[in-house]
PDB file of N, CA and C in Angstrom:
ATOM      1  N   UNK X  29    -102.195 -66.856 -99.113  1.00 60.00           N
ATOM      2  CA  UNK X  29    -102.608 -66.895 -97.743  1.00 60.00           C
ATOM      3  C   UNK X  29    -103.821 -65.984 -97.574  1.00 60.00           C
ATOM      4  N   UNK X  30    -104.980 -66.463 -96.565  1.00 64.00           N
ATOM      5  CA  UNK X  30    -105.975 -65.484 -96.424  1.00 64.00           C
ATOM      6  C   UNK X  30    -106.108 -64.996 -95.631  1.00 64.00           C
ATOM      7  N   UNK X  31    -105.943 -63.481 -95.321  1.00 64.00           N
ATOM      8  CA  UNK X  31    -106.290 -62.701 -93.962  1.00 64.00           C
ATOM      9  C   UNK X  31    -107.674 -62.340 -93.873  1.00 64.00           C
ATOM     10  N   UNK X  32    -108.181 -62.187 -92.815  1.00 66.00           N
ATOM     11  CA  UNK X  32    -109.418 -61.275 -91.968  1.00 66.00           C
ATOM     12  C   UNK X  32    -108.990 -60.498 -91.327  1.00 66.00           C
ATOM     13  N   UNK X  33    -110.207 -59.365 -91.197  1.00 69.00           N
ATOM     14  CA  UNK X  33    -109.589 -58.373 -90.582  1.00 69.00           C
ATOM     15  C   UNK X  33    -111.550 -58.613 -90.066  1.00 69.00           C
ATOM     16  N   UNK X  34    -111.399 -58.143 -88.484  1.00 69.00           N
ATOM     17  CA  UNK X  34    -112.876 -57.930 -87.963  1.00 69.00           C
ATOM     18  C   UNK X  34    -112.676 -56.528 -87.238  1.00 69.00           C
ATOM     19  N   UNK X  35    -113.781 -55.928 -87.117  1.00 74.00           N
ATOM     20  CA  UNK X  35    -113.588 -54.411 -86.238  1.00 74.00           C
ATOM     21  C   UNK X  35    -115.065 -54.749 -85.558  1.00 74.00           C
ATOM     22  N   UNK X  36    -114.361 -54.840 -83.924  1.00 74.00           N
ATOM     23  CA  UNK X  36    -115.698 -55.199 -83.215  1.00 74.00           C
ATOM     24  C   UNK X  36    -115.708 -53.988 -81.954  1.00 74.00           C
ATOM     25  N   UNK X  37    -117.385 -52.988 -81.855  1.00 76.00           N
ATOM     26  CA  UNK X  37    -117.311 -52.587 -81.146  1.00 76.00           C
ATOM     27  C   UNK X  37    -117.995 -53.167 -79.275  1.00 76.00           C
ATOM     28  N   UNK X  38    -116.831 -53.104 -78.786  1.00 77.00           N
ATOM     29  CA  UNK X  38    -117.201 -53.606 -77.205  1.00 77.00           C
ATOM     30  C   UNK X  38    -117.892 -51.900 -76.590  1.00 77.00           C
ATOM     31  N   UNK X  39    -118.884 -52.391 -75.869  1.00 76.00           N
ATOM     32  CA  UNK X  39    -119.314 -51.327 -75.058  1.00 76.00           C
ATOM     33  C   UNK X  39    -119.914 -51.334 -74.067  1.00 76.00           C
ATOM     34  N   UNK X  40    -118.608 -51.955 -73.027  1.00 74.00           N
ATOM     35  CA  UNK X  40    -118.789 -52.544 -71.532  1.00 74.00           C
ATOM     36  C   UNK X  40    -117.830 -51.834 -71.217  1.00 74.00           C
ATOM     37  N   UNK X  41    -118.402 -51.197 -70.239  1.00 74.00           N
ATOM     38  CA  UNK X  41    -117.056 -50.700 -69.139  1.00 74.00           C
ATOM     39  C   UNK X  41    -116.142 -51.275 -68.604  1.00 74.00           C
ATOM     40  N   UNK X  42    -116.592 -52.458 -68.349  1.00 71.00           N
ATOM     41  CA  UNK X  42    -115.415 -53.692 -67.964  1.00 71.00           C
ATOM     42  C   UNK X  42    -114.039 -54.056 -68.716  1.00 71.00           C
ATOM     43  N   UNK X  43    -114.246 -54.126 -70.049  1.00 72.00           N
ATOM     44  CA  UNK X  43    -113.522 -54.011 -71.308  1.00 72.00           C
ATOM     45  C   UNK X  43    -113.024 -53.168 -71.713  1.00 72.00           C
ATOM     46  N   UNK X  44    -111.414 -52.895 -71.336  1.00 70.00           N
ATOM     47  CA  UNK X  44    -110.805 -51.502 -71.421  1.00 70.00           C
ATOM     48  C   UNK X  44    -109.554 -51.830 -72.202  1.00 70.00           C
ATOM     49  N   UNK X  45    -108.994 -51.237 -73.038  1.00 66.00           N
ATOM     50  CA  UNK X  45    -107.994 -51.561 -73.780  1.00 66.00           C
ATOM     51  C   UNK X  45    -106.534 -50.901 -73.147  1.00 66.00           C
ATOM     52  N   UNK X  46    -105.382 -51.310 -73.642  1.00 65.00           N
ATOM     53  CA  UNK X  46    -104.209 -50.849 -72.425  1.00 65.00           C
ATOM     54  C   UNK X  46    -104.375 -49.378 -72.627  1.00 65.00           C
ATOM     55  N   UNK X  47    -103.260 -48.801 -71.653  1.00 69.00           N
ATOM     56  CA  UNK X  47    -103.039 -46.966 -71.824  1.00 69.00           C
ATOM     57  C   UNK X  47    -102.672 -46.716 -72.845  1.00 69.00           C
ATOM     58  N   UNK X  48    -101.867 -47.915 -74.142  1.00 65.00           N
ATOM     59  CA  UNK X  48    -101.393 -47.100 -75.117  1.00 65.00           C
ATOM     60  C   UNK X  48    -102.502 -47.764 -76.797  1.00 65.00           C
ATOM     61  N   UNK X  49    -103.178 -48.215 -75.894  1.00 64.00           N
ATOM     62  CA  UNK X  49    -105.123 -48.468 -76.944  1.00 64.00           C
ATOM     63  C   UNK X  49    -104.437 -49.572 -78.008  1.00 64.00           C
ATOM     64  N   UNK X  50    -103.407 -49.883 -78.017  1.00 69.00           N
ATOM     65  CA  UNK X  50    -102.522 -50.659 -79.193  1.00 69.00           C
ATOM     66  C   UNK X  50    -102.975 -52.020 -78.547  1.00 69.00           C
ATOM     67  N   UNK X  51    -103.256 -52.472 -78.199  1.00 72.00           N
ATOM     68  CA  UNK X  51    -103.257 -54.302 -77.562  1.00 72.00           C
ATOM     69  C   UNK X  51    -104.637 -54.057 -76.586  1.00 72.00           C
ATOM     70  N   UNK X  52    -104.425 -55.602 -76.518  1.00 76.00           N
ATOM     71  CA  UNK X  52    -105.729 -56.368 -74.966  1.00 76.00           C
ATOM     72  C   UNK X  52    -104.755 -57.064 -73.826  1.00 76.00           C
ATOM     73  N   UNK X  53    -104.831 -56.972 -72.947  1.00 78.00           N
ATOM     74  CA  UNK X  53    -104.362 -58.230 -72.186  1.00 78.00           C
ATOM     75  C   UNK X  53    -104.605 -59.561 -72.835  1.00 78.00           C
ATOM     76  N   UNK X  54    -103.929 -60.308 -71.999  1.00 83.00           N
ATOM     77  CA  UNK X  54    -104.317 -61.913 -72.661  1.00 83.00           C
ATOM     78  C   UNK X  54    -105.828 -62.339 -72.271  1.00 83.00           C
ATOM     79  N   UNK X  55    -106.149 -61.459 -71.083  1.00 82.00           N
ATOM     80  CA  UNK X  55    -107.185 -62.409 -70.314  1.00 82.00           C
ATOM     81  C   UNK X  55    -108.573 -60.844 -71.053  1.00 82.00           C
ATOM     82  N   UNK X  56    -108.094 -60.533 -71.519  1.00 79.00           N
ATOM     83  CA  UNK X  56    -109.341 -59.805 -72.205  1.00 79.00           C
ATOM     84  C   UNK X  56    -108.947 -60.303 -73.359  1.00 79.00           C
ATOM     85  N   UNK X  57    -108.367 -61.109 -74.513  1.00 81.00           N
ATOM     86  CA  UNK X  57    -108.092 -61.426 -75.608  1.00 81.00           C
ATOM     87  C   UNK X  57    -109.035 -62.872 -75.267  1.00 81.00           C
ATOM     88  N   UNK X  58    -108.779 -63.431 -74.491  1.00 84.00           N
ATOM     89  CA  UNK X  58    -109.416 -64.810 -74.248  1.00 84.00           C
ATOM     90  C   UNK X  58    -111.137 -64.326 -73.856  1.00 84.00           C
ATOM     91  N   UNK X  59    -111.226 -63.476 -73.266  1.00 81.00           N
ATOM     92  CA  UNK X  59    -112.815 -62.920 -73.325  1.00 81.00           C
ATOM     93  C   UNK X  59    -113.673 -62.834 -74.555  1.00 81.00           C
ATOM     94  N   UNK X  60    -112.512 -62.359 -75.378  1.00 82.00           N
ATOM     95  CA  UNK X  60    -112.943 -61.913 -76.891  1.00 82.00           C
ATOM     96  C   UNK X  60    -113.328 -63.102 -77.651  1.00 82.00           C
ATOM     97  N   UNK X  61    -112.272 -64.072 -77.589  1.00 85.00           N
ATOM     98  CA  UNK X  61    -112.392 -64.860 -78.662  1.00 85.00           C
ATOM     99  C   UNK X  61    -113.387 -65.939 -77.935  1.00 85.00           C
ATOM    100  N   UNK X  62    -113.812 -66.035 -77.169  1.00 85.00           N
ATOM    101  CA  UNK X  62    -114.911 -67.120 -76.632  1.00 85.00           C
ATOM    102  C   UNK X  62    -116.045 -66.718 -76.400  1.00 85.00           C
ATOM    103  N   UNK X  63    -116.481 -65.351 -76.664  1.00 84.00           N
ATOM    104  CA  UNK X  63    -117.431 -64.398 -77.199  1.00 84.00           C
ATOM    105  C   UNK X  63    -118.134 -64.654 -78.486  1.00 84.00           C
ATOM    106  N   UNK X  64    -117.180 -64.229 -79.405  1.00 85.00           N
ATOM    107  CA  UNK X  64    -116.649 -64.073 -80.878  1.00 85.00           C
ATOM    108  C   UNK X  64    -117.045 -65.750 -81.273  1.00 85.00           C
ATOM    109  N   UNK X  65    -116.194 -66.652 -80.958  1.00 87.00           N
ATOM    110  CA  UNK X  65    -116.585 -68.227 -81.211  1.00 87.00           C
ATOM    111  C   UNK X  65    -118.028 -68.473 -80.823  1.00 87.00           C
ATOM    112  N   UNK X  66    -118.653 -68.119 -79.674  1.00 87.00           N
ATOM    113  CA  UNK X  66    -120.415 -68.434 -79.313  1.00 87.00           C
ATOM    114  C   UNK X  66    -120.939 -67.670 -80.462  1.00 87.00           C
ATOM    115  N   UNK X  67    -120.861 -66.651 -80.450  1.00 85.00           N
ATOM    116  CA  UNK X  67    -121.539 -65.677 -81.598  1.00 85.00           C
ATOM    117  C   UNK X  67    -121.169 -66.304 -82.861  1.00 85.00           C
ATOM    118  N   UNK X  68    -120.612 -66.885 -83.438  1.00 87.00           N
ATOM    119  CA  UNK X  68    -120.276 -67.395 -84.431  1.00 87.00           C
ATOM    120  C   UNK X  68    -121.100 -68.613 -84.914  1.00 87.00           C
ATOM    121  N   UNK X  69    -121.101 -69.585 -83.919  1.00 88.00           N
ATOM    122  CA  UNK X  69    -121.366 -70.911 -83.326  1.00 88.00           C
ATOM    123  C   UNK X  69    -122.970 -70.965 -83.531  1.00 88.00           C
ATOM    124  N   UNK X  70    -123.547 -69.744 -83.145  1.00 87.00           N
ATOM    125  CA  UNK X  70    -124.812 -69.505 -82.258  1.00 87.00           C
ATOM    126  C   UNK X  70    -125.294 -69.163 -83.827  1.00 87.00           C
ATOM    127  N   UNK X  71    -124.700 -68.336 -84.301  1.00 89.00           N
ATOM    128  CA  UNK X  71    -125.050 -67.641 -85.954  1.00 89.00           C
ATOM    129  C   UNK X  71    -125.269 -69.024 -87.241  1.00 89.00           C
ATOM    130  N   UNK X  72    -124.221 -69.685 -86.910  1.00 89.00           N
ATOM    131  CA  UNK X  72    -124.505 -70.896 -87.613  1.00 89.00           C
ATOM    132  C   UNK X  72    -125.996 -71.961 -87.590  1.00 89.00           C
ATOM    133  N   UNK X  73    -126.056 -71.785 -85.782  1.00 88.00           N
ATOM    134  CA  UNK X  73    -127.322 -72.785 -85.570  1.00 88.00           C
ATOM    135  C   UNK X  73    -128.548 -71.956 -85.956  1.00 88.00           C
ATOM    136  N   UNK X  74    -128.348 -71.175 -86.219  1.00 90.00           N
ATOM    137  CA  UNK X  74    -129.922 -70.290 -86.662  1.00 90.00           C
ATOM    138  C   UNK X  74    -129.256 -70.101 -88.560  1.00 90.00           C
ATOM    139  N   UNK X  75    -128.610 -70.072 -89.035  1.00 91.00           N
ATOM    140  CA  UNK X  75    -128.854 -70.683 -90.457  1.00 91.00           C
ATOM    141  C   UNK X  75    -129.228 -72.027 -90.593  1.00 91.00           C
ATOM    142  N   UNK X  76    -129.014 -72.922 -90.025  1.00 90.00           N
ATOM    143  CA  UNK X  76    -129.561 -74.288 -90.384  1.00 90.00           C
ATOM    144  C   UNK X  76    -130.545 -74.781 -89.087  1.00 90.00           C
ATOM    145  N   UNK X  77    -131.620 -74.235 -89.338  1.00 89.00           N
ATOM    146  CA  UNK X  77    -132.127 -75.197 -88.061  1.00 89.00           C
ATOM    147  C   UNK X  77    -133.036 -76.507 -89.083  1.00 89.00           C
ATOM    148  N   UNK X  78    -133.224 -76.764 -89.910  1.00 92.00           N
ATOM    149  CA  UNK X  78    -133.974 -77.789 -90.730  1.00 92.00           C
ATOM    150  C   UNK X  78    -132.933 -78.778 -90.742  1.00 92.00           C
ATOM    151  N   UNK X  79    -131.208 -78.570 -90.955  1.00 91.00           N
ATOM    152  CA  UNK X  79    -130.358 -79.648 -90.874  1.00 91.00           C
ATOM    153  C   UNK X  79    -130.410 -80.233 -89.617  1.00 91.00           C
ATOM    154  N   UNK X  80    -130.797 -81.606 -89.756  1.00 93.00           N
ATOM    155  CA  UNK X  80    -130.573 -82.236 -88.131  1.00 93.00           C
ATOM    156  C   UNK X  80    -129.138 -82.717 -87.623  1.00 93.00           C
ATOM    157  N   UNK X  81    -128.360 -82.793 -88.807  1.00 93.00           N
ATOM    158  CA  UNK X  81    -126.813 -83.245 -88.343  1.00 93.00           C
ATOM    159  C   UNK X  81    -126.274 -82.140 -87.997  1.00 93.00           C
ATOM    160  N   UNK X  82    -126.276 -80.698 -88.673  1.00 90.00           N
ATOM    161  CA  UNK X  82    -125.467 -79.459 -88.269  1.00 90.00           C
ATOM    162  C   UNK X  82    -126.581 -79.070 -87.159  1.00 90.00           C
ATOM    163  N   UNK X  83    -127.336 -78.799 -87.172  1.00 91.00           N
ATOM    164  CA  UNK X  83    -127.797 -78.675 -85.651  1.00 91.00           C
ATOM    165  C   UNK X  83    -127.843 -79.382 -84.635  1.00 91.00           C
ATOM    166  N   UNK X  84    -127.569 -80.945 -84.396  1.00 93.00           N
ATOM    167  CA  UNK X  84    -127.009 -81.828 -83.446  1.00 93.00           C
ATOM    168  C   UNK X  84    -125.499 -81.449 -83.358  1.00 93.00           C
ATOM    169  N   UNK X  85    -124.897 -81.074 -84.025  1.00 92.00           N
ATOM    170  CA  UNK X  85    -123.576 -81.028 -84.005  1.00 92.00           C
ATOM    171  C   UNK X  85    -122.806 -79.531 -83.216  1.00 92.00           C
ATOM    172  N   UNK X  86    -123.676 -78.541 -83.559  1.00 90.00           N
ATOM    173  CA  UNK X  86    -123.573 -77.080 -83.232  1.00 90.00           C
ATOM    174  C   UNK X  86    -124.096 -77.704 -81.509  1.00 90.00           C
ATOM    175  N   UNK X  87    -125.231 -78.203 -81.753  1.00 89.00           N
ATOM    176  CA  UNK X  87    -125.740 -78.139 -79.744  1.00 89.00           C
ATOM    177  C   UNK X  87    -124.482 -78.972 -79.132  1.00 89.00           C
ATOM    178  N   UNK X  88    -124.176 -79.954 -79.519  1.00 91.00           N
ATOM    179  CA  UNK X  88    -123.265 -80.914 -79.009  1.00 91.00           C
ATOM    180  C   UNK X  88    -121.812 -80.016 -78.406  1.00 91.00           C
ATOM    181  N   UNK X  89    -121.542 -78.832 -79.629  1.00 88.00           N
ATOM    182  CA  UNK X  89    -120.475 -77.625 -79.521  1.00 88.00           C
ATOM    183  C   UNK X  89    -120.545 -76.974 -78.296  1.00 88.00           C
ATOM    184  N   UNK X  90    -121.872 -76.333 -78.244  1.00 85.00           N
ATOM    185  CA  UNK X  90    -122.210 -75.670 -77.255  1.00 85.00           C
ATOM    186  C   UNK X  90    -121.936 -76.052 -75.634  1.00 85.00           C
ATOM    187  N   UNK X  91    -122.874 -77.096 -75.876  1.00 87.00           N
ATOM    188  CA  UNK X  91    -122.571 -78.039 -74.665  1.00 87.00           C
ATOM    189  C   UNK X  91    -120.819 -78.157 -74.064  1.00 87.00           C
ATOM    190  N   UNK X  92    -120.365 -78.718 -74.698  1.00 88.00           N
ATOM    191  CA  UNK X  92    -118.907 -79.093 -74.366  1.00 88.00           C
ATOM    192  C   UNK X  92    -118.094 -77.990 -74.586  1.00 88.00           C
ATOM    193  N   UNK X  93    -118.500 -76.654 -74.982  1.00 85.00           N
ATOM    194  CA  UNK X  93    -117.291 -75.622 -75.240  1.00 85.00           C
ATOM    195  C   UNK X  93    -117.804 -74.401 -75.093  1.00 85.00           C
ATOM    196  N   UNK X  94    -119.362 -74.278 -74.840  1.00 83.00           N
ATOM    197  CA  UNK X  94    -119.970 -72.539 -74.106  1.00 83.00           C
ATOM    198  C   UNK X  94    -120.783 -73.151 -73.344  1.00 83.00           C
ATOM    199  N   UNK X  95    -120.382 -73.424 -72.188  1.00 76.00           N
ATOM    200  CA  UNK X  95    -121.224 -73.267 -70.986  1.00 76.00           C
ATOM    201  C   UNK X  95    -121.312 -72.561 -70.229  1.00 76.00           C
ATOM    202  N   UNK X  96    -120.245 -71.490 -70.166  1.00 74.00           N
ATOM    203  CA  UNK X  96    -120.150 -70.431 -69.304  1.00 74.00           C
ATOM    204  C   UNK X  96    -120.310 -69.141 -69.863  1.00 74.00           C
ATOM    205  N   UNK X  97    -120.989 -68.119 -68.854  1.00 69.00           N
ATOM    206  CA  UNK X  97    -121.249 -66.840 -70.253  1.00 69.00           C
ATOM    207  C   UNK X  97    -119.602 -65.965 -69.302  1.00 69.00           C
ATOM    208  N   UNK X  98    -119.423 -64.583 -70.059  1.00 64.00           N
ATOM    209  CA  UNK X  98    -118.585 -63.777 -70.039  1.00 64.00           C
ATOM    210  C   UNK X  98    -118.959 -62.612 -69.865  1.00 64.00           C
ATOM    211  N   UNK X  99    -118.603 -61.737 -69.615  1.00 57.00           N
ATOM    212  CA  UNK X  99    -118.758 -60.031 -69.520  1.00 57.00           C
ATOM    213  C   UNK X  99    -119.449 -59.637 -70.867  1.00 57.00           C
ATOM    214  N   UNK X 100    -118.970 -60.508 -72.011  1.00 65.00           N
ATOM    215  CA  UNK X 100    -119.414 -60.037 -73.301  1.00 65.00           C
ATOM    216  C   UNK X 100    -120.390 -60.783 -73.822  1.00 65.00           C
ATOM    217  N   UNK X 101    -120.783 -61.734 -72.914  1.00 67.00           N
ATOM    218  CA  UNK X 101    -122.121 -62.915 -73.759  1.00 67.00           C
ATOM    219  C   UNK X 101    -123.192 -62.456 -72.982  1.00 67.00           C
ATOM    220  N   UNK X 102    -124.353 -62.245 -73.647  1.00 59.00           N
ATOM    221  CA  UNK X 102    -125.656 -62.201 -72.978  1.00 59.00           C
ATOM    222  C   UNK X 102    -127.090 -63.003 -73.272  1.00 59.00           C
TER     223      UNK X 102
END
């Protein structure tokens, strides 16, 4: 089985972790990972911009699944 491990620093005031720093809420966990997925997404389309299928395919992503930004997208 393969694990990841990521260590990401947030540095928004908005983004506060509970009183006991161990967890996120759900609705700051869902901030994260639709952050984390654009940045990912976004990282991909700038390695291939000469492919016209992975870069039709990444915009097509975008379109239908980051249209909205977050506290953490800029």
């Amino acid at each position: 089985m393969l694990y990841s491990l990521m260590a990401v620093n947030i540095l928004s005031a908005d983004f506060k972790p509970s009183v006991t720093r161990r967890g996120l809420t759900d609705e700051q966990k869902q901030v994260l990972s639709y952050a984390l997925g654009r940045a990912m997404h976004r990282y991909l389309l700038n390695m291939f911009p000469d492919d016209e299928e992975i870069t039709g395919a990444l915009k097509r992503l975008f379109t239908r699944y980051y249209f909205e930004d977050n506290l953490l997208c800029s």
